[in-house]
Short mmCIF file of C-alpha atoms in Angstrom, two decimals:
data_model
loop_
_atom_site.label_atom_id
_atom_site.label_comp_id
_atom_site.label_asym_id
_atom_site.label_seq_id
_atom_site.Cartn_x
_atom_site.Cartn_y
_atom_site.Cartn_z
CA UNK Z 1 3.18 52.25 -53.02
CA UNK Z 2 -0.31 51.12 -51.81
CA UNK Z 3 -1.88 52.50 -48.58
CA UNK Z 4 -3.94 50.45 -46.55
CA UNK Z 5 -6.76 52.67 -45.38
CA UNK Z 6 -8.45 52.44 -41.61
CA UNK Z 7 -11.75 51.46 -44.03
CA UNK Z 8 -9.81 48.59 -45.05
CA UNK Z 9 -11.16 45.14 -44.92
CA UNK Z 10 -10.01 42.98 -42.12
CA UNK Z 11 -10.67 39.87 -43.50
CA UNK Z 12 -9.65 39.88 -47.16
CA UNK Z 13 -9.01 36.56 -49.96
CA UNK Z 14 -6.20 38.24 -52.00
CA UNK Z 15 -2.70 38.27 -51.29
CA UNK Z 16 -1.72 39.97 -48.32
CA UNK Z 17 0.52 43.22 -48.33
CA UNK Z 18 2.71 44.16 -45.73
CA UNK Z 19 4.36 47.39 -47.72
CA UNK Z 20 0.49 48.58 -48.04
CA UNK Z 21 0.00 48.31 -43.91
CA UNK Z 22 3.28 50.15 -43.28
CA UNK Z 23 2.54 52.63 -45.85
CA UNK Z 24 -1.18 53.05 -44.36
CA UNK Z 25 0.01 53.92 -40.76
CA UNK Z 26 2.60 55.99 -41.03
CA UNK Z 27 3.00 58.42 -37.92
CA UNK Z 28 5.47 61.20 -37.66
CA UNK Z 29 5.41 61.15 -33.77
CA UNK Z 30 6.27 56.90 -33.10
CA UNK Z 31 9.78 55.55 -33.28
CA UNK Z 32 9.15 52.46 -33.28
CA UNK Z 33 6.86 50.02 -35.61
CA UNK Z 34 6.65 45.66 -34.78
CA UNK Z 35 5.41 43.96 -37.58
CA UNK Z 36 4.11 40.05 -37.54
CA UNK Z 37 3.62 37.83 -40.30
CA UNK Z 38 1.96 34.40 -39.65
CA UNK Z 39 2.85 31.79 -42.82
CA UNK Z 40 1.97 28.54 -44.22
CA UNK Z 41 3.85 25.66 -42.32
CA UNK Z 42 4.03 22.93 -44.45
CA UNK Z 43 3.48 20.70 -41.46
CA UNK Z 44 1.80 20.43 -38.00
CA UNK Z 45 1.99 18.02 -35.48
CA UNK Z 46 4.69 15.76 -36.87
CA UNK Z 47 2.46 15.70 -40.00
CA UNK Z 48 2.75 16.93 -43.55
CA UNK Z 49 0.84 19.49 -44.85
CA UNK Z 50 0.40 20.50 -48.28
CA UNK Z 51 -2.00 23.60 -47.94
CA UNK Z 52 -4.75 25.56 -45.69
CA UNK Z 53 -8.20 26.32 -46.44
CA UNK Z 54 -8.69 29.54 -44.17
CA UNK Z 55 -12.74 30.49 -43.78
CA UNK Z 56 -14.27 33.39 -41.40
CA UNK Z 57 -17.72 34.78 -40.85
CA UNK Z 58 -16.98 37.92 -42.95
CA UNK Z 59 -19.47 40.21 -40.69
CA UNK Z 60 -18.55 39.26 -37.27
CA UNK Z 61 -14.72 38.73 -38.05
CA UNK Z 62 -14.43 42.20 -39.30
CA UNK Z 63 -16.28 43.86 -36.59
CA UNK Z 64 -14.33 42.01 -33.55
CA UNK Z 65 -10.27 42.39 -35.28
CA UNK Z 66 -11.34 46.30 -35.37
CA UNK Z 67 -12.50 46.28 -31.70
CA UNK Z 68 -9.62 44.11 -30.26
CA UNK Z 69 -7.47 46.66 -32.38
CA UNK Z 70 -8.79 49.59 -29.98
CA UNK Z 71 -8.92 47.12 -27.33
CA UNK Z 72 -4.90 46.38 -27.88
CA UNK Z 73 -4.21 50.17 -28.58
CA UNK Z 74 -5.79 51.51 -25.24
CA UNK Z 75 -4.42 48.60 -22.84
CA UNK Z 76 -0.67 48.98 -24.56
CA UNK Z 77 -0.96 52.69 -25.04
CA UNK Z 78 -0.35 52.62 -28.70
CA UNK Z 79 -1.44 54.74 -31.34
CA UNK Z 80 -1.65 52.08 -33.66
CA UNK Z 81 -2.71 48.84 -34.14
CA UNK Z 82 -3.76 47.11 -37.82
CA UNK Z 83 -4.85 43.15 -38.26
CA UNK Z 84 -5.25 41.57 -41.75
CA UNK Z 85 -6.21 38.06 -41.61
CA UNK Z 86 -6.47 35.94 -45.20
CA UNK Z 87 -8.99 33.34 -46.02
CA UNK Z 88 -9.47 31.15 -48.92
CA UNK Z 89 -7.08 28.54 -49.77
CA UNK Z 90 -3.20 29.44 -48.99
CA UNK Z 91 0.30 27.40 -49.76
CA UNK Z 92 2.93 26.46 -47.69
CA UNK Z 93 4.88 30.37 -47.13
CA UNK Z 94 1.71 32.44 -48.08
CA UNK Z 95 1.07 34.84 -45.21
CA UNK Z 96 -2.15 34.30 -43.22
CA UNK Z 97 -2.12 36.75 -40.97
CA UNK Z 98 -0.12 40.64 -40.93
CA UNK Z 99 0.02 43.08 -37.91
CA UNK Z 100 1.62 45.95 -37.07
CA UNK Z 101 1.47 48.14 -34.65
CA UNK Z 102 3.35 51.92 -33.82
CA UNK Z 103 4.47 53.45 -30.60
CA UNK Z 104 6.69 55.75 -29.94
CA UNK Z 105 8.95 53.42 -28.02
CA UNK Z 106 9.56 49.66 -29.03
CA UNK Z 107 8.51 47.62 -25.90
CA UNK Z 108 5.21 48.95 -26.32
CA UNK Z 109 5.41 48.35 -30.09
CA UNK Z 110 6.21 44.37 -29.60
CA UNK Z 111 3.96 44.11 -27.05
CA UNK Z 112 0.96 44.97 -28.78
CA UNK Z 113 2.00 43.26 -31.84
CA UNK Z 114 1.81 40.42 -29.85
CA UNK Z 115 -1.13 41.13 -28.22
CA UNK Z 116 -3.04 41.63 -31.16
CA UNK Z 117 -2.25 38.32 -32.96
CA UNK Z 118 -3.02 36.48 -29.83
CA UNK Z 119 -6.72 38.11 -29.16
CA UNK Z 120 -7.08 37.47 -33.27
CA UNK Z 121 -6.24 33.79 -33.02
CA UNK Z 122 -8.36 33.47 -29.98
CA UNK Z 123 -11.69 35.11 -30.83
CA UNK Z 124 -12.42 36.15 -33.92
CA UNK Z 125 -14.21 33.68 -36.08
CA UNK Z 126 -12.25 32.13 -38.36
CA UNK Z 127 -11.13 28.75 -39.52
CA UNK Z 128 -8.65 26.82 -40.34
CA UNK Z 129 -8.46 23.51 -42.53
CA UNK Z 130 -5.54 21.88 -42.89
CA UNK Z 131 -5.07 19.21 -46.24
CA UNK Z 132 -2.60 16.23 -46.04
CA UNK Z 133 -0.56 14.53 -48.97
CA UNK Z 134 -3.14 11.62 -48.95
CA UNK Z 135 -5.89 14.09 -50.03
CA UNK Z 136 -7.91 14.08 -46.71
CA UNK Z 137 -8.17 16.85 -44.41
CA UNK Z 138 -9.14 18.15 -40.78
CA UNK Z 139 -10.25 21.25 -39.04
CA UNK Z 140 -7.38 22.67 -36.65
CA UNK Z 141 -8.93 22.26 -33.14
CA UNK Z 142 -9.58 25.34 -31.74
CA UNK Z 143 -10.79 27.72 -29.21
CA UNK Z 144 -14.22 27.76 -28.11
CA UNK Z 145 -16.21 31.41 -28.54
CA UNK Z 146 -18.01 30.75 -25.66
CA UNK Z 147 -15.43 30.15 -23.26
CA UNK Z 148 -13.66 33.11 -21.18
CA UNK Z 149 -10.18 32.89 -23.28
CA UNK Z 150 -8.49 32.66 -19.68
CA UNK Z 151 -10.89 30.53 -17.92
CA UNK K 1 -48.70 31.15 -31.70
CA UNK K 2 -47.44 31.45 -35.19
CA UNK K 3 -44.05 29.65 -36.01
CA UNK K 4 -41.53 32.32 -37.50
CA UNK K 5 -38.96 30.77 -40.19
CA UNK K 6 -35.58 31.46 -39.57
CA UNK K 7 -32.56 30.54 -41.33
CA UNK K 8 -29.08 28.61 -40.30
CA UNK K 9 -25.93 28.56 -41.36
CA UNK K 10 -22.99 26.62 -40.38
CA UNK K 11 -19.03 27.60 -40.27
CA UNK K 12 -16.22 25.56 -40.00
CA UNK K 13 -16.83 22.09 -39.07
CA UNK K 14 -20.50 23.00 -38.23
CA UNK K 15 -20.76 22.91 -42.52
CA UNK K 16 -19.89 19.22 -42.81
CA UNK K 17 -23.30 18.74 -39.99
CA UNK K 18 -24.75 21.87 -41.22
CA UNK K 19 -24.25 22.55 -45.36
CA UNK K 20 -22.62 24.99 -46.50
CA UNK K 21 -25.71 27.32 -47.21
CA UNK K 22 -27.99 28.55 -45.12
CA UNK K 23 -31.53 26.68 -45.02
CA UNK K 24 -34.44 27.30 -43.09
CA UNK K 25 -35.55 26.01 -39.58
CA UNK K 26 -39.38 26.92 -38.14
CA UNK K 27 -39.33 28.00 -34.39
CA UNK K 28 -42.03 29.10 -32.49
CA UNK K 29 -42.73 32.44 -32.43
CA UNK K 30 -41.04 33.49 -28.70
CA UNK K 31 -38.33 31.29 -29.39
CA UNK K 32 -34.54 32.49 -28.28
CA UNK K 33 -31.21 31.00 -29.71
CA UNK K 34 -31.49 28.19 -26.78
CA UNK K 35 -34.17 26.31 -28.56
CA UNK K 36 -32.88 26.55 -31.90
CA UNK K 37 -30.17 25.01 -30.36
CA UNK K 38 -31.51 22.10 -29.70
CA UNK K 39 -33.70 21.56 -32.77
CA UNK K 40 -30.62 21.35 -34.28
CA UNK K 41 -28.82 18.75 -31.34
CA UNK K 42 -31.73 16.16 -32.60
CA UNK K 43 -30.07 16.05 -36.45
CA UNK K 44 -27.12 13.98 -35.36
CA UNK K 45 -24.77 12.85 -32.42
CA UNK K 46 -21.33 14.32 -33.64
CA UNK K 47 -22.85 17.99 -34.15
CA UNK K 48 -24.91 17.33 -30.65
CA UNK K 49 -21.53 17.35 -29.40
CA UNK K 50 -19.88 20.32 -31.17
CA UNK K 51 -23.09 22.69 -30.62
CA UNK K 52 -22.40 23.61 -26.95
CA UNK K 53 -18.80 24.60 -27.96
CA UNK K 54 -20.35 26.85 -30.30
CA UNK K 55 -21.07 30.51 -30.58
CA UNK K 56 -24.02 31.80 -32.23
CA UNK K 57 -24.31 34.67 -34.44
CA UNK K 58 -27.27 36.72 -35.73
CA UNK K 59 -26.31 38.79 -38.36
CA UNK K 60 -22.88 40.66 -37.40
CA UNK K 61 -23.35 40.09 -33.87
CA UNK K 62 -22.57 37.58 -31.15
CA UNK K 63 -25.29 36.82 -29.02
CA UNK K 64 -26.15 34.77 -26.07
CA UNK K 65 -28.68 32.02 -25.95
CA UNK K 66 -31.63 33.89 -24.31
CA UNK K 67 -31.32 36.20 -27.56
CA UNK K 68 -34.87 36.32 -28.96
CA UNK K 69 -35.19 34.80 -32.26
CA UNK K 70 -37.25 37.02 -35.08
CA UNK K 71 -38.67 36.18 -38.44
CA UNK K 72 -35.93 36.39 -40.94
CA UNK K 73 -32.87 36.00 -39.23
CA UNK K 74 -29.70 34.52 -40.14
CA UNK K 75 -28.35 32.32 -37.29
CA UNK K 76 -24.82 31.45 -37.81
CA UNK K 77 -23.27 28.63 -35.67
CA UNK K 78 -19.28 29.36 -34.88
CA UNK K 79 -17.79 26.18 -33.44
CA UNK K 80 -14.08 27.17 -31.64
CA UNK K 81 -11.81 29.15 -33.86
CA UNK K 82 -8.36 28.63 -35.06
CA UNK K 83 -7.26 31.97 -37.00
CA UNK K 84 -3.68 32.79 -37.57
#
């Protein structure tokens, strides 16, 4: 099976693999491993949708999933913590976004699973168009990067 | 002073104001992100709107508006994000 190394890019436009992040951060002393997989609705806000265009700045998206990873790890106390996020254009069941994260117990396991998708959705930059039968399309409205998150 | 020639790129739904490759804006030469800013408010209405929602980016780094500008650098503007 694939590994997913720690050098691995955060922000990638193949096919995402969850086997490879499981087999990438494996840990003999953690008991317990969440895993999250965001996919492709094929609608959103009572309307249809027939695919996503994901986009990210590729520098500064990389840079801030791998710091909210540590971020995650030290305020959960978990050893682990791993955020791939897609981009490019997805269909309807394609995953978007995986995360996992190891502890040695499970709350703290689901908790920063959580956690990390959350803080990913929230403020790292990426994008997300969404295309409609009728051929037109929209940007998801989102959150501001130069808002506090909780303000 | 001489003017320093930076470039700009847009992301999201800054590319349908912005283009979706970077092209070149003249500051002057002690200009910070701030006045970059607002060279770029005077292009049109809708992205005079979206521009203080934005963050801006030079190179791989998020910076604030009082960030000096230099010759060279790519200025990316990150309206509000929707990942996931």
């Amino acid at each position: 099976m694939t590994r997913a190394s720690a050098a691995e890019p955060r922000i990638q436009e193949g096919l995402l693999s969850l086997d490879a992040l499981i087999a990438g951060t494996e840990r003999p002393d953690c008991g317990a491993l969440a895993t999250f997989v965001g996919t492709v609705r094929d609608h959103n806000e009572g309307r249809a949708v027939t695919h996503l265009v994901y986009s990210a700045h590729v520098p500064v998206a990389d840079k801030l999933i791998r710091a909210i990873e540590l971020e995650v790890q030290e305020a959960h106390g978990v050893p682990v913590c791993r955020v791939v996020h897609r981009v490019g254009r997805l269909d309807i069941g394609d995953a978007a976004i995986i995360a996992v994260a190891r502890a040695p117990h499970r709350a703290e396991a689901f908790d920063a699973a959580r956690a990390v998708v959350e803080a990913v959705k929230h403020r790292v930059p990426i994008w997300k168009e969404e295309f409609f039968p009728d051929g037109t399309s929209e940007f998801v409205a989102g959150c501001s990067l130069v808002e506090e998150p909780d303000a | 002073m001489t003017p320093v020639e930076i470039s700009v790129e847009g992301f999201g739904p800054a590319r349908d104001h912005l283009g979706s490759t970077p092209f070149a804006l003249t500051v002057p030469e002690d200009a910070v992100v701030a006045d970059a800013m607002r060279l770029l408010e005077g292009r049109n209405d809708d992205l005079a709107t979206l521009l203080p929602r934005c963050a801006v980016a030079v190179g791989d780094e998020i910076v604030p508006l009082t960030h000096p500008l230099h010759a060279g650098d790519l200025v990316a503007v990150l309206p509000p994000v929707a990942g996931g």
